[in-house]
Coordinates of C-alpha atoms in Angstrom, one line a residue:
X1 CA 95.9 10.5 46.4
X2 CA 94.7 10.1 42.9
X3 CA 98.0 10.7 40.1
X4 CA 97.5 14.1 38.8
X5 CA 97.4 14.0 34.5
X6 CA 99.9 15.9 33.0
X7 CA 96.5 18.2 31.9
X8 CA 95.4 18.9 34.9
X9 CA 98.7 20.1 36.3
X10 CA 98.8 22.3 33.6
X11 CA 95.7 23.7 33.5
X12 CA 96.5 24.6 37.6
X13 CA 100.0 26.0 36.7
X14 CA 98.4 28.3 34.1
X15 CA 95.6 29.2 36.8
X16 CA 98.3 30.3 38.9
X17 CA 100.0 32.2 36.8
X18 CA 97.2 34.0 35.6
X19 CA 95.9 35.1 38.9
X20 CA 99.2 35.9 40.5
X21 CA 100.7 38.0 37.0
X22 CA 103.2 35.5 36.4
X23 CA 104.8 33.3 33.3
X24 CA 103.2 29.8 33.9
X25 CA 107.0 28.4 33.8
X26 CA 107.5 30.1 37.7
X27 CA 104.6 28.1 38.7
X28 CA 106.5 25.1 39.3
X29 CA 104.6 21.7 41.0
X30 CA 106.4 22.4 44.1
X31 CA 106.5 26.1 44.5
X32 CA 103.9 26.8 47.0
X33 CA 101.0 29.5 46.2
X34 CA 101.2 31.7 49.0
X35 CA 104.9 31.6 50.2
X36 CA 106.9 31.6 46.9
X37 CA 104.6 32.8 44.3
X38 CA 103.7 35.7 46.0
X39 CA 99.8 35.2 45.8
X40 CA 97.5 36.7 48.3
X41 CA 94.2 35.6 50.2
X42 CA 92.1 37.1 47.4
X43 CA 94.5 35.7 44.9
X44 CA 93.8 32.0 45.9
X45 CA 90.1 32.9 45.0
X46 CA 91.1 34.2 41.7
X47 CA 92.9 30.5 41.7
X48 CA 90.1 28.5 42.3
X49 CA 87.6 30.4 40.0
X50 CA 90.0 29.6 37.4
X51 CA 90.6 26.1 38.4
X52 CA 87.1 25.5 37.7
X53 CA 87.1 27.2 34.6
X54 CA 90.0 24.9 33.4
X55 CA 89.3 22.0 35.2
X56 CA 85.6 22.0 35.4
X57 CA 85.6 21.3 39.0
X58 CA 84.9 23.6 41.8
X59 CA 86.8 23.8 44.8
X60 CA 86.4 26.5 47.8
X61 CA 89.5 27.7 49.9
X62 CA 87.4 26.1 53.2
X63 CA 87.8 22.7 51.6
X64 CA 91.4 23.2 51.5
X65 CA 91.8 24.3 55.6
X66 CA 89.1 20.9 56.0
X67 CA 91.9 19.1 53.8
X68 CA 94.9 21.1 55.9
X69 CA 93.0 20.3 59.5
X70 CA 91.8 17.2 58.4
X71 CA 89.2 15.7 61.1
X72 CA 91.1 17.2 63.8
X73 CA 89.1 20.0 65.9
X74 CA 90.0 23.6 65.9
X75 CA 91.4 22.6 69.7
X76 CA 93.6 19.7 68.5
X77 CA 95.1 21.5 65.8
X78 CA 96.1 24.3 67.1
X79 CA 96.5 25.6 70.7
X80 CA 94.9 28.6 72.3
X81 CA 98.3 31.2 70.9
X82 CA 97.7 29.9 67.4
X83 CA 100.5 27.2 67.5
X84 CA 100.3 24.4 65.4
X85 CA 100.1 21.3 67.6
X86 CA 102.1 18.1 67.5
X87 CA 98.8 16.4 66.4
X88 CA 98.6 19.5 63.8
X89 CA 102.0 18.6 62.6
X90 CA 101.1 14.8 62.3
X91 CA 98.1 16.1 60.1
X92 CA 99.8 18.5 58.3
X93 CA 102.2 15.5 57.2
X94 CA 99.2 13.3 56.2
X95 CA 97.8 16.0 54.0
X96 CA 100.8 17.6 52.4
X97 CA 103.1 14.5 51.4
X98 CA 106.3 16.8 50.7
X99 CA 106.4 18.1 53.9
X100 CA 109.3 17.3 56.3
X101 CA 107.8 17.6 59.6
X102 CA 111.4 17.9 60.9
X103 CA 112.1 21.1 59.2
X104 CA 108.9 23.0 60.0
X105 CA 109.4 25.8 62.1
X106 CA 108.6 25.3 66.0
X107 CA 106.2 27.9 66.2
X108 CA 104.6 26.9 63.2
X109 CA 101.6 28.7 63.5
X110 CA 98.0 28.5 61.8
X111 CA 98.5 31.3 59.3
X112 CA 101.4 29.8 58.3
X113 CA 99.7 26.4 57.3
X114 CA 98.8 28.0 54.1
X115 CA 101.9 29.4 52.9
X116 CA 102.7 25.3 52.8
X117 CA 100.3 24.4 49.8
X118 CA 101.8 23.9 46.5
X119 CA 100.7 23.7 43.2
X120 CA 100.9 20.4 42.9
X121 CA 98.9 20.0 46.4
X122 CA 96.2 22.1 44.4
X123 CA 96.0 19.9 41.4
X124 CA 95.7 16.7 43.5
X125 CA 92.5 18.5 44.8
X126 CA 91.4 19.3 41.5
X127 CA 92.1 15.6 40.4
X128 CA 90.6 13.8 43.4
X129 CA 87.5 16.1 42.9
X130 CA 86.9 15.3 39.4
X131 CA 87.2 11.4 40.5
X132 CA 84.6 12.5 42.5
X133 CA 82.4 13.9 40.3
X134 CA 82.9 11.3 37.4
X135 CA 81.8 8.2 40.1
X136 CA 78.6 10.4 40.6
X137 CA 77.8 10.9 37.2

């Protein structure tokens, strides 16, 4: 992925902690958004808003299950109880670089996914989008 500027990381930390009514020093890179942080669903769109705000780039929450899933179907992801599959996993690794496979739950399952994304996963977003939108200009 694209390195992340020390701005934009910041300007992501401080979108976190606004949404989720916390001091921007307990959003931390690695802490993820919906696991440790404590945000909710509608929090992350609170996130996003704000992320574009700061950043200036817009970036839906589908765009981060198409970045989660990657080109795999809804069938090769996940299986018909809602497991992650092996394939899944080998995704999952591709799209979140801090991940250790090994130490995912078995039954990881497609709810879960989410509760894996980090700030820092959401500023690379907000990074690679604003490469993005800077080569179109």
């Amino acid at each position: 992925m694209t390195e992340i500027t020390a701005q934009t990381l910041q300007a992501v930390r401080e979108a976190v902690a606004e949404a989720v009514g916390i001091d921007v020093d307990e959003a931390e890179p690695d802490a993820t958004v919906l696991g440790e942080l404590g945000a909710e669903s509608i929090d992350l769109l609170d996130i996003l808003f704000r992320i574009e705000r700061k950043v200036g780039v817009k970036i839906q929450a589908a765009e981060i299950a198409e970045l989660l899933q990657g080109e795999l179907s809804d069938e090769e992801f996940e299986d018909a109880d809602g497991r992650i599959t092996p394939a899944g996993r080998e995704q999952l690794a591709r799209a979140l670089p801090q991940l250790d496979p090994s130490t995912l739950p078995a039954t990881l399952t497609a709810d879960q996914v989410m509760t894996l994304f980090t700030v820092r996963n959401l500023a690379e977003m907000a990074t690679a989008r604003a490469a993005i939108t800077a080569d179109a200009s």
